[in-house]
Amino acid sequence: MKNILFTLALLVSFVSFGQTAEEYIDMGRTAKENGDYYVAINNYTKALQTKPSSSEYEMAIWGRGHSKVQLGDFSGALKDLSELPDDEWDWICYYKGLCKFNLEDYYGAVGDYSNAIKLNSEFDIAFKSRGDSKEQIGDLVGACNDWKKAVKLGLQDASKLVTEKCN
């Protein structure tokens, strides 16, 4: 009888604590949507420890990297985001550029924003951000061209930059 109870207790503990990668990803997504980025990172990390499928791995790395961006951990975010294929999704390129900009790698940021724009020619915030990066490296003509394109695409945040810094 003791053995049966012990076995049942052991089975219950394995069932309740053996979440799948998908469950951890869902918990991470919920935490991230609620602005609880530390909990999100913890859940995405647990998802990665479960030996997830390749698509689950990408979702967990993306979620963890994006959460780190939200917390201002740009080097940690860049490390995660660099594991993802940036030739398929414009937002990966954009966030890599954002990380590099905040780490003062302005040339690298221009490259990542350019990749995002290559994948999505209507990506207004990528144009604005690439313009910000070009300004940092002293290319005001290029910056103005990008800010003007961002305005043309509907991003009014860039119009003040055009008015103040461009002819």
mmCIF file of C-alpha atoms in Angstrom:
data_model
loop_
_atom_site.group_PDB
_atom_site.id
_atom_site.type_symbol
_atom_site.label_atom_id
_atom_site.label_comp_id
_atom_site.label_asym_id
_atom_site.label_seq_id
_atom_site.Cartn_x
_atom_site.Cartn_y
_atom_site.Cartn_z
ATOM 1 C CA MET A 1 0.000 0.000 0.000
ATOM 2 C CA LYS A 2 2.845 2.411 0.865
ATOM 3 C CA ASN A 3 4.475 1.630 -2.474
ATOM 4 C CA ILE A 4 1.246 2.332 -4.357
ATOM 5 C CA LEU A 5 0.763 5.690 -2.592
ATOM 6 C CA PHE A 6 4.389 6.624 -3.178
ATOM 7 C CA THR A 7 4.097 5.720 -6.869
ATOM 8 C CA LEU A 8 0.878 7.722 -7.242
ATOM 9 C CA ALA A 9 2.412 10.742 -5.516
ATOM 10 C CA LEU A 10 5.444 10.500 -7.776
ATOM 11 C CA LEU A 11 3.278 10.269 -10.902
ATOM 12 C CA VAL A 12 1.182 13.257 -9.865
ATOM 13 C CA SER A 13 4.305 15.336 -9.307
ATOM 14 C CA PHE A 14 5.671 14.438 -12.741
ATOM 15 C CA VAL A 15 2.370 15.238 -14.437
ATOM 16 C CA SER A 16 1.954 18.593 -12.702
ATOM 17 C CA PHE A 17 5.509 19.783 -13.217
ATOM 18 C CA GLY A 18 6.200 18.368 -16.672
ATOM 19 C CA GLN A 19 5.030 21.280 -18.769
ATOM 20 C CA THR A 20 5.739 21.159 -22.458
ATOM 21 C CA ALA A 21 7.591 23.787 -24.440
ATOM 22 C CA GLU A 22 4.266 24.921 -25.880
ATOM 23 C CA GLU A 23 2.806 25.433 -22.402
ATOM 24 C CA TYR A 24 5.849 27.425 -21.263
ATOM 25 C CA ILE A 25 5.684 29.512 -24.440
ATOM 26 C CA ASP A 26 1.994 30.222 -23.805
ATOM 27 C CA MET A 27 2.769 31.225 -20.213
ATOM 28 C CA GLY A 28 5.626 33.418 -21.461
ATOM 29 C CA ARG A 29 3.374 35.066 -24.036
ATOM 30 C CA THR A 30 0.717 35.788 -21.413
ATOM 31 C CA ALA A 31 3.273 37.242 -19.007
ATOM 32 C CA LYS A 32 4.764 39.382 -21.800
ATOM 33 C CA GLU A 33 1.319 40.671 -22.808
ATOM 34 C CA ASN A 34 0.768 41.637 -19.158
ATOM 35 C CA GLY A 35 4.097 43.481 -19.038
ATOM 36 C CA ASP A 36 5.692 40.967 -16.663
ATOM 37 C CA TYR A 37 8.869 40.546 -18.683
ATOM 38 C CA TYR A 38 10.930 38.788 -16.015
ATOM 39 C CA VAL A 39 8.304 36.048 -15.697
ATOM 40 C CA ALA A 40 8.097 35.878 -19.488
ATOM 41 C CA ILE A 41 11.870 35.425 -19.789
ATOM 42 C CA ASN A 42 11.772 32.704 -17.134
ATOM 43 C CA ASN A 43 9.020 30.821 -18.979
ATOM 44 C CA TYR A 44 10.694 31.152 -22.365
ATOM 45 C CA THR A 45 13.945 29.891 -20.841
ATOM 46 C CA LYS A 46 12.106 26.887 -19.397
ATOM 47 C CA ALA A 47 10.602 26.235 -22.826
ATOM 48 C CA LEU A 48 14.108 26.187 -24.297
ATOM 49 C CA GLN A 49 15.225 23.681 -21.660
ATOM 50 C CA THR A 50 12.534 21.163 -22.689
ATOM 51 C CA LYS A 51 14.216 20.338 -26.007
ATOM 52 C CA PRO A 52 11.529 22.072 -28.097
ATOM 53 C CA SER A 53 10.844 21.571 -31.775
ATOM 54 C CA SER A 54 12.541 24.030 -34.121
ATOM 55 C CA SER A 55 9.433 26.211 -34.445
ATOM 56 C CA GLU A 56 8.931 26.194 -30.655
ATOM 57 C CA TYR A 57 12.613 27.048 -30.245
ATOM 58 C CA GLU A 58 12.241 30.063 -32.541
ATOM 59 C CA MET A 59 9.087 31.250 -30.741
ATOM 60 C CA ALA A 60 10.793 30.922 -27.343
ATOM 61 C CA ILE A 61 13.967 32.701 -28.486
ATOM 62 C CA TRP A 62 11.902 35.466 -30.104
ATOM 63 C CA GLY A 63 9.748 35.893 -26.994
ATOM 64 C CA ARG A 64 12.741 35.948 -24.674
ATOM 65 C CA GLY A 65 14.668 38.360 -26.896
ATOM 66 C CA HIS A 66 11.691 40.694 -27.266
ATOM 67 C CA SER A 67 11.124 40.643 -23.490
ATOM 68 C CA LYS A 68 14.768 41.551 -22.924
ATOM 69 C CA VAL A 69 14.382 44.501 -25.303
ATOM 70 C CA GLN A 70 11.415 45.694 -23.252
ATOM 71 C CA LEU A 71 13.607 45.586 -20.123
ATOM 72 C CA GLY A 72 16.473 47.435 -21.819
ATOM 73 C CA ASP A 73 18.787 44.396 -21.839
ATOM 74 C CA PHE A 74 19.949 45.098 -25.381
ATOM 75 C CA SER A 75 23.039 42.867 -25.336
ATOM 76 C CA GLY A 76 21.058 39.923 -23.967
ATOM 77 C CA ALA A 77 18.300 40.549 -26.494
ATOM 78 C CA LEU A 78 20.773 40.795 -29.367
ATOM 79 C CA LYS A 79 22.347 37.499 -28.340
ATOM 80 C CA ASP A 80 18.940 35.809 -28.479
ATOM 81 C CA LEU A 81 17.718 37.516 -31.640
ATOM 82 C CA SER A 82 20.961 36.687 -33.462
ATOM 83 C CA GLU A 83 20.014 33.008 -33.206
ATOM 84 C CA LEU A 84 16.994 33.587 -35.433
ATOM 85 C CA PRO A 85 16.964 33.696 -39.232
ATOM 86 C CA ASP A 86 16.782 37.371 -40.155
ATOM 87 C CA ASP A 87 16.085 36.784 -43.813
ATOM 88 C CA GLU A 88 12.460 35.830 -43.206
ATOM 89 C CA TRP A 89 10.959 38.255 -40.692
ATOM 90 C CA ASP A 90 11.262 42.018 -40.778
ATOM 91 C CA TRP A 91 10.643 42.434 -37.037
ATOM 92 C CA ILE A 92 13.686 40.325 -36.136
ATOM 93 C CA CYS A 93 15.836 42.648 -38.239
ATOM 94 C CA TYR A 94 14.158 45.695 -36.738
ATOM 95 C CA TYR A 95 14.737 44.613 -33.142
ATOM 96 C CA LYS A 96 18.326 43.625 -33.872
ATOM 97 C CA GLY A 97 18.804 47.129 -35.262
ATOM 98 C CA LEU A 98 17.172 48.631 -32.191
ATOM 99 C CA CYS A 99 19.540 46.682 -29.948
ATOM 100 C CA LYS A 100 22.582 47.734 -31.944
ATOM 101 C CA PHE A 101 21.449 51.372 -31.954
ATOM 102 C CA ASN A 102 21.132 51.320 -28.169
ATOM 103 C CA LEU A 103 24.551 49.656 -27.926
ATOM 104 C CA GLU A 104 25.919 52.491 -30.122
ATOM 105 C CA ASP A 105 26.711 50.209 -33.065
ATOM 106 C CA TYR A 106 25.129 52.616 -35.532
ATOM 107 C CA TYR A 107 26.589 51.046 -38.665
ATOM 108 C CA GLY A 108 25.289 47.646 -37.584
ATOM 109 C CA ALA A 109 21.893 49.200 -36.852
ATOM 110 C CA VAL A 110 21.755 50.718 -40.362
ATOM 111 C CA GLY A 111 22.435 47.259 -41.794
ATOM 112 C CA ASP A 112 19.702 45.588 -39.764
ATOM 113 C CA TYR A 113 17.154 48.301 -40.477
ATOM 114 C CA SER A 114 18.055 48.025 -44.177
ATOM 115 C CA ASN A 115 17.396 44.272 -44.001
ATOM 116 C CA ALA A 116 14.009 44.949 -42.392
ATOM 117 C CA ILE A 117 13.175 47.409 -45.160
ATOM 118 C CA LYS A 118 14.316 44.923 -47.799
ATOM 119 C CA LEU A 119 11.791 42.441 -46.371
ATOM 120 C CA ASN A 120 9.036 45.065 -45.991
ATOM 121 C CA SER A 121 9.319 48.186 -48.126
ATOM 122 C CA GLU A 122 6.419 49.786 -46.213
ATOM 123 C CA PHE A 123 8.047 49.406 -42.759
ATOM 124 C CA ASP A 124 7.736 53.022 -41.629
ATOM 125 C CA ILE A 125 9.368 52.704 -38.200
ATOM 126 C CA ALA A 126 12.366 50.949 -39.770
ATOM 127 C CA PHE A 127 12.849 53.920 -42.111
ATOM 128 C CA LYS A 128 12.621 56.346 -39.192
ATOM 129 C CA SER A 129 15.022 54.281 -37.092
ATOM 130 C CA ARG A 130 17.479 53.866 -39.954
ATOM 131 C CA GLY A 131 17.365 57.645 -40.346
ATOM 132 C CA ASP A 132 18.166 58.037 -36.647
ATOM 133 C CA SER A 133 21.143 55.712 -37.075
ATOM 134 C CA LYS A 134 22.374 57.526 -40.167
ATOM 135 C CA GLU A 135 22.212 60.803 -38.277
ATOM 136 C CA GLN A 136 24.463 59.293 -35.592
ATOM 137 C CA ILE A 137 27.108 58.379 -38.169
ATOM 138 C CA GLY A 138 26.981 61.837 -39.760
ATOM 139 C CA ASP A 139 24.900 61.006 -42.840
ATOM 140 C CA LEU A 140 22.265 63.732 -42.507
ATOM 141 C CA VAL A 141 21.255 63.538 -46.182
ATOM 142 C CA GLY A 142 20.566 59.809 -45.837
ATOM 143 C CA ALA A 143 18.815 60.396 -42.517
ATOM 144 C CA CYS A 144 16.533 63.029 -44.060
ATOM 145 C CA ASN A 145 15.677 60.746 -46.968
ATOM 146 C CA ASP A 146 14.687 57.984 -44.540
ATOM 147 C CA TRP A 147 12.694 60.299 -42.268
ATOM 148 C CA LYS A 148 10.842 61.707 -45.287
ATOM 149 C CA LYS A 149 10.033 58.178 -46.450
ATOM 150 C CA ALA A 150 8.740 57.333 -42.958
ATOM 151 C CA VAL A 151 6.451 60.379 -43.061
ATOM 152 C CA LYS A 152 5.272 59.434 -46.553
ATOM 153 C CA LEU A 153 4.392 55.980 -45.211
ATOM 154 C CA GLY A 154 2.336 57.567 -42.437
ATOM 155 C CA LEU A 155 4.682 57.788 -39.456
ATOM 156 C CA GLN A 156 4.062 61.325 -38.253
ATOM 157 C CA ASP A 157 6.670 60.989 -35.462
ATOM 158 C CA ALA A 158 9.312 61.561 -38.123
ATOM 159 C CA SER A 159 7.804 64.815 -39.410
ATOM 160 C CA LYS A 160 9.300 66.843 -36.552
ATOM 161 C CA LEU A 161 12.760 65.528 -37.472
ATOM 162 C CA VAL A 162 12.222 66.498 -41.107
ATOM 163 C CA THR A 163 11.116 69.998 -40.094
ATOM 164 C CA GLU A 164 13.962 70.536 -37.640
ATOM 165 C CA LYS A 165 16.893 68.887 -39.399
ATOM 166 C CA CYS A 166 16.200 68.708 -43.137
ATOM 167 C CA ASN A 167 16.054 71.429 -45.799
#
